[in-house]
Every structure is written in structure tokens, then in C-alpha cells.
Amino acid sequence: MRKSNVLLRAAVALTMAIAAPSMAVAANATQAAEYVEVGSYLTDDAEINAWYEMQYHLRENFDDICGDTFCEGDYSNIYALRFRCSVEQSSGVLGRCVWVFAASNEEVDPATGKIQVTPKIWRCRSPLAPGTTVSALLGALAGERPLYAKLPGTSVSIYDGLIDCL
């Protein structure tokens, strides 16, 4: 139980570090863009609901395929922690989306009964096209299968990004 708490704490710390707002220099180099997490950016009830519904279905889609795809081998217990995106506050253009996963492998020492835990964390970047807006992302990923939907301005899905990551 104690080792799994270490894994969870490490995963939470990593998620917080990834989601931290960042600053980028604007095209005119005199004004800085300010990025926030999408959940803080959305104000319209319909978009807020779409965002949380999309997250729910992403996790559900992942759980449905995990055992047949990514969750084999040493890390058979991969858990989707959080899908987060940064958005430039004044334009609504996404900076980056990252889906964080965690898992562990446990080995029992037959001589001592001790359990060796090897934690693993993945930071999977979604393959977004430059200039993708929050609205475009929400529109493209609406429905019950957002994991497989083509991302705006691309021919790939979030699933395709996971193949390169997990």
C-alpha cells in the first residue's frame, strides 16, 4: 500500500508540473501570451460540459482497449490519470495537450515476502496541428469515441499519439 502511494504521488506531481501555465513570446515580440488550462478558460456551459464529457469518454475508450493493446507485459495495469490542455487565453488556440498515465510492476521476493514495486509514468503528447482552437478540438472529439476521432487539421487521432508513447 505504501509503494502504491509513492506511485500516485509521483504521478500527481508530474501531472501538476505538466499542467503549469507557461509563457510564450508573441509574434510581435513585445507582448507575452498567457496560457491557462482549458478548464479555466471555458466559460460557456455547453463547452464546459463538452470538455468534461470528452474526458470521460477518452478514459472510457482507453479502458475498453487497454487489455488488448497497451496493457500487456510488465505494465498490465496502466491507468489514465488526466488529459490536460493549455490554451492561449486571448485567442483560444491550444498550446499543447498531454495525457498522463501511470502503472506499476510488482515482484514478490519468495525468500523474504517483500514486494518490489517498479512504478512507470508516461506523458503522452497529443498530435495537435498548429493553430488548433479549443472549439475545433471539442467539435472534433464530440461523441462517444473521441480516442479515435481525427484531430482538427490532421489525419491522426489521440490514439495514434498513444501508439508512439505507451
C-alpha atoms as a PDB file:
ATOM      1  CA  MET A   1       0.000   0.000   0.000  1.00  0.00           C
ATOM      2  CA  ARG A   2       2.820   2.388   0.851  1.00  0.00           C
ATOM      3  CA  LYS A   3       4.612   1.828  -2.501  1.00  0.00           C
ATOM      4  CA  SER A   4       1.405   2.492  -4.447  1.00  0.00           C
ATOM      5  CA  ASN A   5       1.108   5.815  -2.606  1.00  0.00           C
ATOM      6  CA  VAL A   6       4.590   6.707  -3.868  1.00  0.00           C
ATOM      7  CA  LEU A   7       3.464   5.950  -7.447  1.00  0.00           C
ATOM      8  CA  LEU A   8       0.321   8.015  -7.022  1.00  0.00           C
ATOM      9  CA  ARG A   9       2.246  10.945  -5.502  1.00  0.00           C
ATOM     10  CA  ALA A  10       4.781  10.848  -8.338  1.00  0.00           C
ATOM     11  CA  ALA A  11       2.000  10.759 -10.934  1.00  0.00           C
ATOM     12  CA  VAL A  12       0.165  13.676  -9.312  1.00  0.00           C
ATOM     13  CA  ALA A  13       3.376  15.729  -9.081  1.00  0.00           C
ATOM     14  CA  LEU A  14       4.122  15.039 -12.733  1.00  0.00           C
ATOM     15  CA  THR A  15       0.590  15.977 -13.772  1.00  0.00           C
ATOM     16  CA  MET A  16       0.839  19.261 -11.884  1.00  0.00           C
ATOM     17  CA  ALA A  17       4.211  20.076 -13.475  1.00  0.00           C
ATOM     18  CA  ILE A  18       2.870  19.401 -16.975  1.00  0.00           C
ATOM     19  CA  ALA A  19      -0.247  21.465 -16.420  1.00  0.00           C
ATOM     20  CA  ALA A  20       1.570  24.502 -15.036  1.00  0.00           C
ATOM     21  CA  PRO A  21       0.852  27.644 -17.094  1.00  0.00           C
ATOM     22  CA  SER A  22       3.670  28.741 -19.366  1.00  0.00           C
ATOM     23  CA  MET A  23       4.603  31.995 -21.052  1.00  0.00           C
ATOM     24  CA  ALA A  24       5.469  32.342 -24.733  1.00  0.00           C
ATOM     25  CA  VAL A  25       6.659  35.348 -26.686  1.00  0.00           C
ATOM     26  CA  ALA A  26       4.002  36.746 -29.040  1.00  0.00           C
ATOM     27  CA  ALA A  27       4.672  37.186 -32.743  1.00  0.00           C
ATOM     28  CA  ASN A  28       5.434  40.874 -32.278  1.00  0.00           C
ATOM     29  CA  ALA A  29       7.957  40.013 -29.529  1.00  0.00           C
ATOM     30  CA  THR A  30       6.678  42.817 -27.309  1.00  0.00           C
ATOM     31  CA  GLN A  31       3.759  41.084 -25.658  1.00  0.00           C
ATOM     32  CA  ALA A  32       3.725  37.727 -23.881  1.00  0.00           C
ATOM     33  CA  ALA A  33       0.961  35.211 -24.487  1.00  0.00           C
ATOM     34  CA  GLU A  34      -0.645  33.836 -21.350  1.00  0.00           C
ATOM     35  CA  TYR A  35      -1.603  30.181 -21.272  1.00  0.00           C
ATOM     36  CA  VAL A  36      -4.105  28.606 -18.899  1.00  0.00           C
ATOM     37  CA  GLU A  37      -5.548  25.140 -18.500  1.00  0.00           C
ATOM     38  CA  VAL A  38      -8.626  24.586 -20.698  1.00  0.00           C
ATOM     39  CA  GLY A  39     -10.851  24.001 -17.673  1.00  0.00           C
ATOM     40  CA  SER A  40     -10.046  27.532 -16.504  1.00  0.00           C
ATOM     41  CA  TYR A  41     -10.521  29.013 -19.972  1.00  0.00           C
ATOM     42  CA  LEU A  42     -14.016  27.737 -20.770  1.00  0.00           C
ATOM     43  CA  THR A  43     -16.944  29.855 -19.593  1.00  0.00           C
ATOM     44  CA  ASP A  44     -19.856  28.622 -21.730  1.00  0.00           C
ATOM     45  CA  ASP A  45     -21.855  25.844 -20.022  1.00  0.00           C
ATOM     46  CA  ALA A  46     -22.149  23.849 -23.251  1.00  0.00           C
ATOM     47  CA  GLU A  47     -18.383  23.922 -23.828  1.00  0.00           C
ATOM     48  CA  ILE A  48     -17.644  23.086 -20.182  1.00  0.00           C
ATOM     49  CA  ASN A  49     -19.970  20.092 -20.387  1.00  0.00           C
ATOM     50  CA  ALA A  50     -18.424  19.051 -23.734  1.00  0.00           C
ATOM     51  CA  TRP A  51     -14.924  19.222 -22.217  1.00  0.00           C
ATOM     52  CA  TYR A  52     -15.786  17.004 -19.245  1.00  0.00           C
ATOM     53  CA  GLU A  53     -17.825  14.608 -21.367  1.00  0.00           C
ATOM     54  CA  MET A  54     -14.893  14.280 -23.781  1.00  0.00           C
ATOM     55  CA  GLN A  55     -12.543  13.490 -20.884  1.00  0.00           C
ATOM     56  CA  TYR A  56     -14.973  10.884 -19.558  1.00  0.00           C
ATOM     57  CA  HIS A  57     -15.214   9.170 -22.953  1.00  0.00           C
ATOM     58  CA  LEU A  58     -11.438   9.308 -23.531  1.00  0.00           C
ATOM     59  CA  ARG A  59     -10.851   7.409 -20.289  1.00  0.00           C
ATOM     60  CA  GLU A  60     -13.687   5.015 -21.087  1.00  0.00           C
ATOM     61  CA  ASN A  61     -12.289   4.373 -24.605  1.00  0.00           C
ATOM     62  CA  PHE A  62      -8.828   3.745 -23.168  1.00  0.00           C
ATOM     63  CA  ASP A  63     -10.145   1.355 -20.509  1.00  0.00           C
ATOM     64  CA  ASP A  64     -12.029  -0.575 -23.213  1.00  0.00           C
ATOM     65  CA  ILE A  65      -8.875  -1.275 -25.259  1.00  0.00           C
ATOM     66  CA  CYS A  66      -6.141  -1.296 -22.639  1.00  0.00           C
ATOM     67  CA  GLY A  67      -6.066  -5.049 -22.026  1.00  0.00           C
ATOM     68  CA  ASP A  68      -5.812  -5.874 -25.732  1.00  0.00           C
ATOM     69  CA  THR A  69      -3.228  -3.234 -26.635  1.00  0.00           C
ATOM     70  CA  PHE A  70      -1.151  -1.156 -24.253  1.00  0.00           C
ATOM     71  CA  CYS A  71      -1.736  -3.058 -21.016  1.00  0.00           C
ATOM     72  CA  GLU A  72       0.333  -6.143 -21.759  1.00  0.00           C
ATOM     73  CA  GLY A  73       3.732  -7.173 -20.482  1.00  0.00           C
ATOM     74  CA  ASP A  74       5.321  -5.833 -17.316  1.00  0.00           C
ATOM     75  CA  TYR A  75       2.895  -2.904 -17.015  1.00  0.00           C
ATOM     76  CA  SER A  76      -0.512  -4.514 -17.330  1.00  0.00           C
ATOM     77  CA  ASN A  77      -2.249  -2.053 -15.000  1.00  0.00           C
ATOM     78  CA  ILE A  78      -1.889   1.224 -16.938  1.00  0.00           C
ATOM     79  CA  TYR A  79      -4.259   3.853 -15.568  1.00  0.00           C
ATOM     80  CA  ALA A  80      -5.220   7.032 -17.387  1.00  0.00           C
ATOM     81  CA  LEU A  81      -4.657   9.834 -14.879  1.00  0.00           C
ATOM     82  CA  ARG A  82      -5.595  13.048 -16.656  1.00  0.00           C
ATOM     83  CA  PHE A  83      -5.915  14.639 -20.087  1.00  0.00           C
ATOM     84  CA  ARG A  84      -4.897  18.302 -19.877  1.00  0.00           C
ATOM     85  CA  CYS A  85      -4.514  21.056 -22.448  1.00  0.00           C
ATOM     86  CA  SER A  86      -3.059  24.530 -22.303  1.00  0.00           C
ATOM     87  CA  VAL A  87      -4.787  27.323 -24.207  1.00  0.00           C
ATOM     88  CA  GLU A  88      -3.686  30.833 -25.047  1.00  0.00           C
ATOM     89  CA  GLN A  89      -6.147  32.899 -23.050  1.00  0.00           C
ATOM     90  CA  SER A  90      -6.790  35.712 -25.539  1.00  0.00           C
ATOM     91  CA  SER A  91      -7.027  33.639 -28.743  1.00  0.00           C
ATOM     92  CA  GLY A  92      -8.386  30.235 -27.706  1.00  0.00           C
ATOM     93  CA  VAL A  93      -5.543  28.493 -29.567  1.00  0.00           C
ATOM     94  CA  LEU A  94      -4.241  25.376 -27.873  1.00  0.00           C
ATOM     95  CA  GLY A  95      -0.627  25.288 -26.800  1.00  0.00           C
ATOM     96  CA  ARG A  96      -0.332  21.600 -26.015  1.00  0.00           C
ATOM     97  CA  CYS A  97      -2.399  18.630 -24.847  1.00  0.00           C
ATOM     98  CA  VAL A  98      -0.872  15.893 -22.710  1.00  0.00           C
ATOM     99  CA  TRP A  99      -2.414  12.707 -21.389  1.00  0.00           C
ATOM    100  CA  VAL A 100      -0.668  11.322 -18.301  1.00  0.00           C
ATOM    101  CA  PHE A 101      -0.689   7.605 -17.484  1.00  0.00           C
ATOM    102  CA  ALA A 102       0.732   5.597 -14.594  1.00  0.00           C
ATOM    103  CA  ALA A 103       1.326   1.929 -13.900  1.00  0.00           C
ATOM    104  CA  SER A 104       3.419  -0.338 -11.725  1.00  0.00           C
ATOM    105  CA  ASN A 105       5.012  -3.751 -11.782  1.00  0.00           C
ATOM    106  CA  GLU A 106       5.222  -5.706  -8.555  1.00  0.00           C
ATOM    107  CA  GLU A 107       7.531  -8.662  -7.871  1.00  0.00           C
ATOM    108  CA  VAL A 108       7.345 -10.813  -4.740  1.00  0.00           C
ATOM    109  CA  ASP A 109      10.663 -11.955  -3.280  1.00  0.00           C
ATOM    110  CA  PRO A 110       9.955 -15.607  -2.400  1.00  0.00           C
ATOM    111  CA  ALA A 111      12.671 -15.694   0.284  1.00  0.00           C
ATOM    112  CA  THR A 112      11.560 -12.621   2.233  1.00  0.00           C
ATOM    113  CA  GLY A 113       7.979 -11.940   1.176  1.00  0.00           C
ATOM    114  CA  LYS A 114       8.914  -8.362   0.336  1.00  0.00           C
ATOM    115  CA  ILE A 115       7.331  -6.793  -2.689  1.00  0.00           C
ATOM    116  CA  GLN A 116       9.482  -4.808  -5.112  1.00  0.00           C
ATOM    117  CA  VAL A 117       7.426  -2.131  -6.867  1.00  0.00           C
ATOM    118  CA  THR A 118       8.603  -0.554 -10.109  1.00  0.00           C
ATOM    119  CA  PRO A 119       6.455   2.479 -10.994  1.00  0.00           C
ATOM    120  CA  LYS A 120       6.176   3.911 -14.509  1.00  0.00           C
ATOM    121  CA  ILE A 121       4.738   7.213 -15.726  1.00  0.00           C
ATOM    122  CA  TRP A 122       4.040   8.258 -19.316  1.00  0.00           C
ATOM    123  CA  ARG A 123       3.415  11.778 -20.624  1.00  0.00           C
ATOM    124  CA  CYS A 124       1.692  11.336 -23.978  1.00  0.00           C
ATOM    125  CA  ARG A 125       1.526  14.444 -26.106  1.00  0.00           C
ATOM    126  CA  SER A 126      -1.454  14.683 -28.443  1.00  0.00           C
ATOM    127  CA  PRO A 127      -0.508  15.292 -32.099  1.00  0.00           C
ATOM    128  CA  LEU A 128      -2.264  18.661 -32.486  1.00  0.00           C
ATOM    129  CA  ALA A 129      -1.986  20.748 -35.628  1.00  0.00           C
ATOM    130  CA  PRO A 130      -0.601  24.271 -35.064  1.00  0.00           C
ATOM    131  CA  GLY A 131      -3.369  26.802 -34.562  1.00  0.00           C
ATOM    132  CA  THR A 132      -5.950  24.292 -33.294  1.00  0.00           C
ATOM    133  CA  THR A 133      -8.582  26.058 -31.195  1.00  0.00           C
ATOM    134  CA  VAL A 134     -10.431  24.720 -28.180  1.00  0.00           C
ATOM    135  CA  SER A 135     -13.709  24.967 -30.098  1.00  0.00           C
ATOM    136  CA  ALA A 136     -12.328  22.952 -33.013  1.00  0.00           C
ATOM    137  CA  LEU A 137     -10.984  20.285 -30.661  1.00  0.00           C
ATOM    138  CA  LEU A 138     -14.277  19.990 -28.793  1.00  0.00           C
ATOM    139  CA  GLY A 139     -16.179  19.724 -32.085  1.00  0.00           C
ATOM    140  CA  ALA A 140     -13.873  17.054 -33.482  1.00  0.00           C
ATOM    141  CA  LEU A 141     -13.861  14.954 -30.306  1.00  0.00           C
ATOM    142  CA  ALA A 142     -17.593  15.158 -29.551  1.00  0.00           C
ATOM    143  CA  GLY A 143     -19.361  11.840 -29.191  1.00  0.00           C
ATOM    144  CA  GLU A 144     -18.663   8.538 -27.532  1.00  0.00           C
ATOM    145  CA  ARG A 145     -15.379   7.674 -29.321  1.00  0.00           C
ATOM    146  CA  PRO A 146     -13.075  10.698 -29.024  1.00  0.00           C
ATOM    147  CA  LEU A 147      -9.982   8.488 -28.747  1.00  0.00           C
ATOM    148  CA  TYR A 148     -10.346   7.541 -32.428  1.00  0.00           C
ATOM    149  CA  ALA A 149     -11.627  10.836 -33.889  1.00  0.00           C
ATOM    150  CA  LYS A 150      -9.335  12.690 -36.280  1.00  0.00           C
ATOM    151  CA  LEU A 151      -7.818  15.757 -34.651  1.00  0.00           C
ATOM    152  CA  PRO A 152      -8.597  19.055 -36.428  1.00  0.00           C
ATOM    153  CA  GLY A 153      -6.247  19.790 -39.311  1.00  0.00           C
ATOM    154  CA  THR A 154      -4.640  16.321 -39.157  1.00  0.00           C
ATOM    155  CA  SER A 155      -5.173  12.774 -40.347  1.00  0.00           C
ATOM    156  CA  VAL A 156      -4.378  11.330 -36.899  1.00  0.00           C
ATOM    157  CA  SER A 157      -6.181  10.727 -33.628  1.00  0.00           C
ATOM    158  CA  ILE A 158      -5.254  10.802 -29.960  1.00  0.00           C
ATOM    159  CA  TYR A 159      -4.994   7.005 -30.205  1.00  0.00           C
ATOM    160  CA  ASP A 160      -2.295   7.400 -32.874  1.00  0.00           C
ATOM    161  CA  GLY A 161      -0.352   9.592 -30.432  1.00  0.00           C
ATOM    162  CA  LEU A 162      -0.619   6.906 -27.755  1.00  0.00           C
ATOM    163  CA  ILE A 163       0.917   4.294 -30.052  1.00  0.00           C
ATOM    164  CA  ASP A 164       4.082   6.369 -30.183  1.00  0.00           C
ATOM    165  CA  CYS A 165       4.023   6.943 -26.420  1.00  0.00           C
ATOM    166  CA  LEU A 166       2.867   3.869 -24.460  1.00  0.00           C
END
